[in-house]
Amino acid sequence: MRIFIQSNDYKLWLIVKNGCRIPMKEVDGVYLPKTEEEFDENDFKKMELNTKVINIIYCGVNADDYRKISRCETAKQMWEKLEITYEGTIQVREAKIDQLTHEYELFSMKENEKVEEMFERFSNIINPLNLLGKVYIDRELVRKVLRSLSPKWRSKVDAIEEGRGFQTITYDSLRGNLITYETTQFFKVVEEKNKRSIALPATTSTNNVDDEDDDSDDTDIGLFVRRFKKMMNKKGAKKNTPPKCYGCGEVGHIKPMCPKLKNEKDKKAPKKQRAYISWENNGSGSEDSEVKEMTNLCLMAIEKDQASKEYCRELRKRFDVTESKSVDTPMSTSCYLDKDEKGKEVDIKRY
């Protein structure tokens, strides 16, 4: 807005800056404000300039700002209110200046940052400082930019500082010089990368093909060797290893020809069974005095085989003990009979 006011008439900006005083007259050594009828041509010109500035300010603010400045009578009062609204008081301005100055002192170029991007960030610091009244001359800005460059710019910084025109170089000329240097170096790097990208893939592709062929040959040879070893082991095992029986686990015959299995089958065939019982006299404890007699009592072992059951029936019929029952529990040789087959008690002393 300041530039807009100055472009219309610079006298208007002086009205905003210095203010417009009401025309005064002297009466008996005392200054009193003039009435409109007492204005001369100079007084009317001053009042017209003040009115023009007020009109320009009204047209350039929004509704909220208009409410803040509508009660002001002069353009200077309006301008001061707008300054407080957007820039703050003197304390606020000093705080902003301190903050921006701190950023200015710590400013440095980022890694892989272009020169144009760096100058843009730098402008965002120095421009607000200029508006707040903190102004840096070109000499200070040039030295600050050179100190802020990254280490890869060290050779360029040395060349600028050792040049003849270093004392007279401006901020803008330094900016153009660095941008030009960056552009030329960038094209050189791109050309080198293109050359490398053309040469390297051919070598890497051939190397990859050779490596793949070698790997495939190695794997084929290894697979052939493993299969050959397995085949030879199988042949050797068939020639040298005797047959093994899966019935008894012994070596030298096979299961259908196993003699142990045949013996077990023969043992399972039903055989005739006999039952003996002995009585022992209480008076003689020696085994010679034992008397074995055949009785009509038949003791037998019970098997789940159908053939053994039929064999037991035949024995019962032969010894006429068809009504007797089989005993599951085996009897020892020291057992005695208390009753005979008719149910009468047996005198043990007689035997």
Short mmCIF file of C-alpha atoms in Angstrom, two decimals, residues 4-335:
data_model
loop_
_atom_site.label_atom_id
_atom_site.label_comp_id
_atom_site.label_asym_id
_atom_site.label_seq_id
_atom_site.Cartn_x
_atom_site.Cartn_y
_atom_site.Cartn_z
CA PHE A 4 0.59 2.49 -4.26
CA ILE A 5 0.22 5.74 -2.32
CA GLN A 6 3.62 7.01 -3.44
CA SER A 7 2.87 6.20 -7.08
CA ASN A 8 -0.26 8.36 -7.06
CA ASP A 9 1.40 11.37 -5.46
CA TYR A 10 4.45 11.40 -3.26
CA LYS A 11 3.00 14.31 -1.30
CA LEU A 12 0.30 11.91 -0.16
CA TRP A 13 2.92 9.68 1.43
CA LEU A 14 4.36 12.68 3.28
CA ILE A 15 0.87 13.35 4.64
CA VAL A 16 0.73 9.73 5.90
CA LYS A 17 4.25 9.87 7.31
CA ASN A 18 4.22 13.33 8.92
CA GLY A 19 0.52 13.83 9.42
CA CYS A 20 -1.81 16.63 8.38
CA ARG A 21 -2.13 19.42 10.88
CA ILE A 22 -5.26 21.48 11.12
CA PRO A 23 -4.60 25.08 9.94
CA MET A 24 -4.07 27.36 12.92
CA LYS A 25 -4.28 31.13 13.43
CA GLU A 26 -2.68 33.35 16.06
CA VAL A 27 -4.94 35.49 18.22
CA ASP A 28 -3.27 37.58 20.97
CA GLY A 29 -0.29 35.21 21.04
CA VAL A 30 -2.48 32.09 21.23
CA TYR A 31 -2.84 29.59 18.33
CA LEU A 32 -6.40 28.61 17.55
CA PRO A 33 -7.74 26.31 14.78
CA LYS A 34 -9.05 28.07 11.69
CA THR A 35 -12.58 27.72 10.51
CA GLU A 36 -13.26 26.59 6.97
CA GLU A 37 -14.13 30.16 6.01
CA GLU A 38 -10.67 31.24 7.09
CA PHE A 39 -8.78 28.63 4.98
CA ASP A 40 -6.44 29.92 2.32
CA GLU A 41 -5.31 28.05 -0.80
CA ASN A 42 -2.43 26.21 0.97
CA ASP A 43 -4.78 25.08 3.71
CA PHE A 44 -7.24 23.70 1.17
CA LYS A 45 -4.46 21.80 -0.65
CA LYS A 46 -3.28 20.16 2.58
CA MET A 47 -6.80 19.10 3.47
CA GLU A 48 -7.40 17.73 -0.02
CA LEU A 49 -4.23 15.59 0.20
CA ASN A 50 -5.30 14.22 3.58
CA THR A 51 -8.73 13.33 2.18
CA LYS A 52 -7.21 11.57 -0.84
CA VAL A 53 -4.98 9.42 1.34
CA ILE A 54 -7.90 8.48 3.59
CA ASN A 55 -9.90 7.46 0.51
CA ILE A 56 -7.03 5.31 -0.77
CA ILE A 57 -6.69 3.56 2.60
CA TYR A 58 -10.43 2.92 2.82
CA CYS A 59 -10.39 1.32 -0.62
CA GLY A 60 -7.44 -0.92 0.25
CA VAL A 61 -8.63 -2.50 3.53
CA ASN A 62 -11.24 -5.15 4.29
CA ALA A 63 -14.35 -4.78 6.42
CA ASP A 64 -12.63 -5.73 9.68
CA ASP A 65 -9.82 -3.22 9.17
CA TYR A 66 -12.33 -0.57 8.15
CA ARG A 67 -14.07 -0.89 11.52
CA LYS A 68 -10.75 -0.38 13.28
CA ILE A 69 -9.79 2.80 11.38
CA SER A 70 -13.21 4.36 10.78
CA ARG A 71 -12.93 6.58 13.86
CA CYS A 72 -9.56 8.05 12.88
CA GLU A 73 -9.57 11.65 11.54
CA THR A 74 -6.18 11.71 9.78
CA ALA A 75 -4.35 9.33 7.44
CA LYS A 76 -1.43 9.09 9.87
CA GLN A 77 -3.68 7.75 12.64
CA MET A 78 -5.10 5.14 10.26
CA TRP A 79 -1.64 4.06 9.16
CA GLU A 80 -0.42 3.64 12.73
CA LYS A 81 -3.42 1.46 13.61
CA LEU A 82 -2.80 -0.76 10.60
CA GLU A 83 0.88 -1.08 11.54
CA ILE A 84 -0.03 -2.25 15.03
CA THR A 85 -2.56 -4.72 13.59
CA TYR A 86 -0.20 -6.40 11.12
CA GLU A 87 3.28 -5.71 12.53
CA GLY A 88 2.52 -5.40 16.20
CA THR A 89 3.82 -3.02 18.75
CA ILE A 90 7.45 -2.06 19.18
CA GLN A 91 8.06 -5.03 21.49
CA VAL A 92 6.51 -7.44 18.99
CA ARG A 93 8.66 -6.03 16.21
CA GLU A 94 11.81 -6.43 18.25
CA ALA A 95 10.89 -10.03 19.04
CA LYS A 96 10.35 -10.77 15.34
CA ILE A 97 13.65 -9.09 14.48
CA ASP A 98 15.49 -11.22 17.05
CA GLN A 99 13.94 -14.41 15.71
CA LEU A 100 14.73 -13.61 12.08
CA THR A 101 18.25 -12.52 13.00
CA HIS A 102 18.83 -15.85 14.72
CA GLU A 103 17.68 -17.66 11.58
CA TYR A 104 19.98 -15.43 9.53
CA GLU A 105 23.00 -16.34 11.63
CA LEU A 106 22.28 -20.09 11.50
CA PHE A 107 21.47 -20.15 7.81
CA SER A 108 23.39 -22.72 5.72
CA MET A 109 22.97 -24.62 2.49
CA LYS A 110 21.25 -28.01 2.78
CA GLU A 111 22.64 -31.19 1.33
CA ASN A 112 21.74 -31.70 -2.36
CA GLU A 113 20.01 -28.30 -2.40
CA LYS A 114 20.11 -26.19 -5.54
CA VAL A 115 21.45 -22.63 -5.50
CA GLU A 116 18.11 -21.15 -6.52
CA GLU A 117 16.34 -22.93 -3.65
CA MET A 118 18.97 -21.71 -1.20
CA PHE A 119 18.59 -18.06 -2.29
CA GLU A 120 14.82 -18.37 -2.02
CA ARG A 121 15.07 -19.48 1.60
CA PHE A 122 17.57 -16.72 2.28
CA SER A 123 15.22 -14.11 0.79
CA ASN A 124 12.44 -15.27 3.11
CA ILE A 125 14.66 -14.16 5.99
CA ILE A 126 16.18 -10.90 4.81
CA ASN A 127 13.02 -9.43 3.23
CA PRO A 128 10.97 -9.46 6.48
CA LEU A 129 13.98 -7.98 8.25
CA ASN A 130 14.04 -5.12 5.74
CA LEU A 131 10.36 -4.44 6.38
CA LEU A 132 10.95 -4.43 10.12
CA GLY A 133 13.83 -1.97 9.76
CA LYS A 134 16.76 -4.40 9.96
CA VAL A 135 18.72 -3.78 6.73
CA TYR A 136 21.88 -5.62 5.61
CA ILE A 137 24.16 -4.16 2.95
CA ASP A 138 25.33 -6.20 -0.06
CA ARG A 139 28.78 -6.67 1.38
CA GLU A 140 27.37 -8.45 4.43
CA LEU A 141 24.97 -10.55 2.36
CA VAL A 142 27.73 -11.69 -0.02
CA ARG A 143 29.97 -12.86 2.83
CA LYS A 144 27.07 -14.62 4.52
CA VAL A 145 26.13 -16.53 1.36
CA LEU A 146 29.72 -17.66 0.76
CA ARG A 147 29.98 -18.93 4.35
CA SER A 148 26.69 -20.79 3.98
CA LEU A 149 27.67 -22.87 0.94
CA SER A 150 28.27 -26.62 1.38
CA PRO A 151 31.82 -28.10 1.39
CA LYS A 152 31.57 -29.23 -2.25
CA TRP A 153 31.50 -25.51 -3.20
CA ARG A 154 34.81 -24.88 -1.43
CA SER A 155 36.81 -24.53 -4.65
CA LYS A 156 34.34 -22.03 -6.11
CA VAL A 157 34.31 -19.96 -2.89
CA ASP A 158 38.11 -19.79 -2.91
CA ALA A 159 38.08 -18.65 -6.54
CA ILE A 160 35.57 -15.85 -5.79
CA GLU A 161 37.40 -14.63 -2.69
CA GLU A 162 40.75 -14.57 -4.48
CA GLY A 163 39.33 -12.76 -7.50
CA ARG A 164 39.99 -9.10 -8.21
CA GLY A 165 36.36 -7.99 -8.10
CA PHE A 166 35.53 -9.57 -4.76
CA GLN A 167 35.39 -6.22 -2.95
CA THR A 168 32.86 -4.82 -5.43
CA ILE A 169 30.72 -7.89 -6.05
CA THR A 170 27.01 -7.43 -5.31
CA TYR A 171 24.44 -9.80 -3.92
CA ASP A 172 22.66 -10.22 -7.25
CA SER A 173 25.87 -10.75 -9.24
CA LEU A 174 26.97 -13.42 -6.77
CA ARG A 175 23.64 -15.16 -7.19
CA GLY A 176 23.99 -15.20 -10.98
CA ASN A 177 27.59 -16.41 -10.79
CA LEU A 178 26.70 -19.37 -8.57
CA ILE A 179 23.69 -20.37 -10.66
CA THR A 180 25.80 -20.33 -13.84
CA TYR A 181 28.52 -22.45 -12.24
CA GLU A 182 25.95 -24.95 -10.96
CA THR A 183 24.36 -25.28 -14.40
CA THR A 184 27.65 -26.01 -16.17
CA GLN A 185 28.76 -28.50 -13.55
CA PHE A 186 25.38 -30.20 -13.68
CA PHE A 187 25.64 -30.80 -17.43
CA LYS A 188 29.12 -32.26 -17.00
CA VAL A 189 27.91 -34.70 -14.38
CA VAL A 190 24.96 -35.71 -16.55
CA GLU A 191 27.24 -36.41 -19.52
CA GLU A 192 29.53 -38.58 -17.39
CA LYS A 193 26.58 -40.52 -16.03
CA ASN A 194 25.25 -41.11 -19.55
CA LYS A 195 28.64 -42.46 -20.65
CA ARG A 196 28.78 -44.77 -17.67
CA SER A 197 25.22 -45.95 -18.19
CA ILE A 198 26.05 -46.86 -21.80
CA ALA A 199 29.29 -48.71 -20.99
CA LEU A 200 28.41 -50.50 -17.79
CA PRO A 201 25.28 -52.44 -18.77
CA ALA A 202 27.15 -54.19 -21.63
CA THR A 203 29.90 -55.41 -19.32
CA THR A 204 27.54 -56.35 -16.55
CA SER A 205 25.24 -58.21 -18.93
CA THR A 206 28.11 -60.27 -20.39
CA ASN A 207 29.44 -60.98 -16.93
CA ASN A 208 26.02 -62.03 -15.79
CA VAL A 209 25.65 -64.38 -18.77
CA ASP A 210 29.05 -65.96 -18.13
CA ASP A 211 28.30 -66.33 -14.45
CA GLU A 212 24.95 -67.92 -15.20
CA ASP A 213 26.56 -70.37 -17.66
CA ASP A 214 29.24 -71.31 -15.12
CA ASP A 215 26.66 -71.78 -12.41
CA SER A 216 24.48 -73.93 -14.66
CA ASP A 217 27.49 -76.08 -15.66
CA ASP A 218 28.48 -76.55 -12.03
CA THR A 219 24.97 -77.56 -11.02
CA ASP A 220 24.67 -80.03 -13.93
CA ILE A 221 28.01 -81.65 -13.11
CA GLY A 222 27.15 -81.89 -9.43
CA LEU A 223 23.76 -83.43 -10.20
CA PHE A 224 25.33 -85.98 -12.54
CA VAL A 225 27.92 -86.98 -9.94
CA ARG A 226 25.28 -87.45 -7.22
CA ARG A 227 23.09 -89.60 -9.46
CA PHE A 228 26.05 -91.70 -10.55
CA LYS A 229 27.04 -92.34 -6.93
CA LYS A 230 23.49 -93.40 -6.03
CA MET A 231 23.36 -95.77 -8.97
CA MET A 232 26.69 -97.37 -8.06
CA ASN A 233 25.66 -97.75 -4.43
CA LYS A 234 22.46 -99.51 -5.45
CA LYS A 235 24.30 -101.93 -7.74
CA GLY A 236 26.90 -102.71 -5.12
CA ALA A 237 24.24 -103.31 -2.50
CA LYS A 238 22.43 -105.78 -4.76
CA LYS A 239 25.60 -107.76 -5.50
CA ASN A 240 27.27 -107.87 -2.10
CA THR A 241 24.45 -107.66 0.44
CA PRO A 242 22.76 -111.03 1.31
CA PRO A 243 18.95 -111.17 1.54
CA LYS A 244 17.28 -110.26 4.81
CA CYS A 245 14.24 -111.95 6.31
CA TYR A 246 11.48 -109.56 7.33
CA GLY A 247 9.89 -112.18 9.56
CA CYS A 248 12.66 -112.98 12.04
CA GLY A 249 15.08 -110.19 11.06
CA GLU A 250 18.01 -112.53 10.31
CA VAL A 251 20.18 -112.37 7.19
CA GLY A 252 20.62 -115.21 4.71
CA HIS A 253 17.06 -116.12 3.75
CA ILE A 254 13.75 -114.51 2.89
CA LYS A 255 10.45 -114.62 4.75
CA PRO A 256 8.72 -117.43 2.75
CA MET A 257 11.75 -119.67 3.42
CA CYS A 258 12.16 -118.77 7.10
CA PRO A 259 12.52 -121.92 9.27
CA LYS A 260 11.43 -120.17 12.45
CA LEU A 261 8.10 -119.26 10.96
CA LYS A 262 7.57 -122.87 9.92
CA ASN A 263 8.35 -124.10 13.45
CA GLU A 264 5.89 -121.63 14.91
CA LYS A 265 3.20 -122.87 12.53
CA ASP A 266 3.88 -126.49 13.56
CA LYS A 267 3.67 -125.55 17.23
CA LYS A 268 0.29 -123.98 16.72
CA ALA A 269 -1.16 -127.31 15.46
CA PRO A 270 -3.41 -129.06 18.11
CA LYS A 271 -1.76 -131.85 20.12
CA LYS A 272 -3.15 -134.41 22.50
CA GLN A 273 -2.99 -133.32 26.11
CA ARG A 274 -2.84 -135.40 29.27
CA ALA A 275 -3.67 -134.46 32.84
CA TYR A 276 -1.92 -135.89 35.88
CA ILE A 277 -2.56 -135.33 39.58
CA SER A 278 -0.63 -136.59 42.56
CA TRP A 279 -1.38 -137.04 46.20
CA GLU A 280 1.18 -136.65 48.95
CA ASN A 281 0.98 -138.40 52.30
CA ASN A 282 1.31 -136.17 55.32
CA GLY A 283 3.62 -138.67 57.00
CA SER A 284 6.24 -138.66 54.26
CA GLY A 285 7.73 -135.49 52.96
CA SER A 286 9.98 -137.07 50.37
CA GLU A 287 9.18 -137.09 46.66
CA ASP A 288 9.82 -140.87 46.37
CA SER A 289 6.71 -141.62 48.43
CA GLU A 290 4.50 -139.85 45.91
CA VAL A 291 2.00 -142.13 44.21
CA LYS A 292 0.60 -141.18 40.84
CA GLU A 293 -2.73 -142.65 39.96
CA MET A 294 -5.03 -142.13 37.05
CA THR A 295 -8.33 -140.71 38.10
CA ASN A 296 -11.47 -139.84 36.28
CA LEU A 297 -10.77 -136.12 36.84
CA CYS A 298 -9.42 -134.32 33.79
CA LEU A 299 -7.58 -131.04 34.12
CA MET A 300 -6.81 -129.26 30.87
CA ALA A 301 -5.66 -125.94 29.47
CA ILE A 302 -8.27 -123.91 27.68
CA GLU A 303 -7.37 -122.34 24.37
CA LYS A 304 -9.46 -120.17 22.19
CA ASP A 305 -8.86 -122.48 19.26
CA GLN A 306 -11.81 -124.42 17.92
CA ALA A 307 -9.63 -127.54 17.46
CA SER A 308 -8.59 -127.56 21.12
CA LYS A 309 -12.24 -127.37 22.24
CA GLU A 310 -13.13 -130.41 20.15
CA TYR A 311 -10.16 -132.28 21.55
CA CYS A 312 -11.32 -131.55 25.10
CA ARG A 313 -14.79 -132.94 24.35
CA GLU A 314 -13.25 -136.19 23.12
CA LEU A 315 -11.24 -136.55 26.33
CA ARG A 316 -14.33 -136.00 28.45
CA LYS A 317 -16.20 -138.70 26.59
CA ARG A 318 -13.28 -141.12 26.81
CA PHE A 319 -12.91 -140.73 30.58
CA ASP A 320 -16.66 -140.42 31.19
CA VAL A 321 -16.42 -136.95 32.70
CA THR A 322 -18.81 -135.22 30.36
CA GLU A 323 -20.51 -133.41 33.25
CA SER A 324 -17.28 -131.94 34.59
CA LYS A 325 -16.38 -128.33 34.00
CA SER A 326 -13.08 -126.91 32.90
CA VAL A 327 -10.95 -124.99 35.33
CA ASP A 328 -9.32 -121.82 34.11
CA THR A 329 -6.86 -121.55 36.99
CA PRO A 330 -3.96 -124.06 36.73
CA MET A 331 -3.45 -126.42 39.73
CA SER A 332 -0.12 -127.12 41.36
CA THR A 333 1.25 -130.59 42.08
CA SER A 334 0.71 -130.18 45.83
CA CYS A 335 -3.09 -129.93 45.60
#
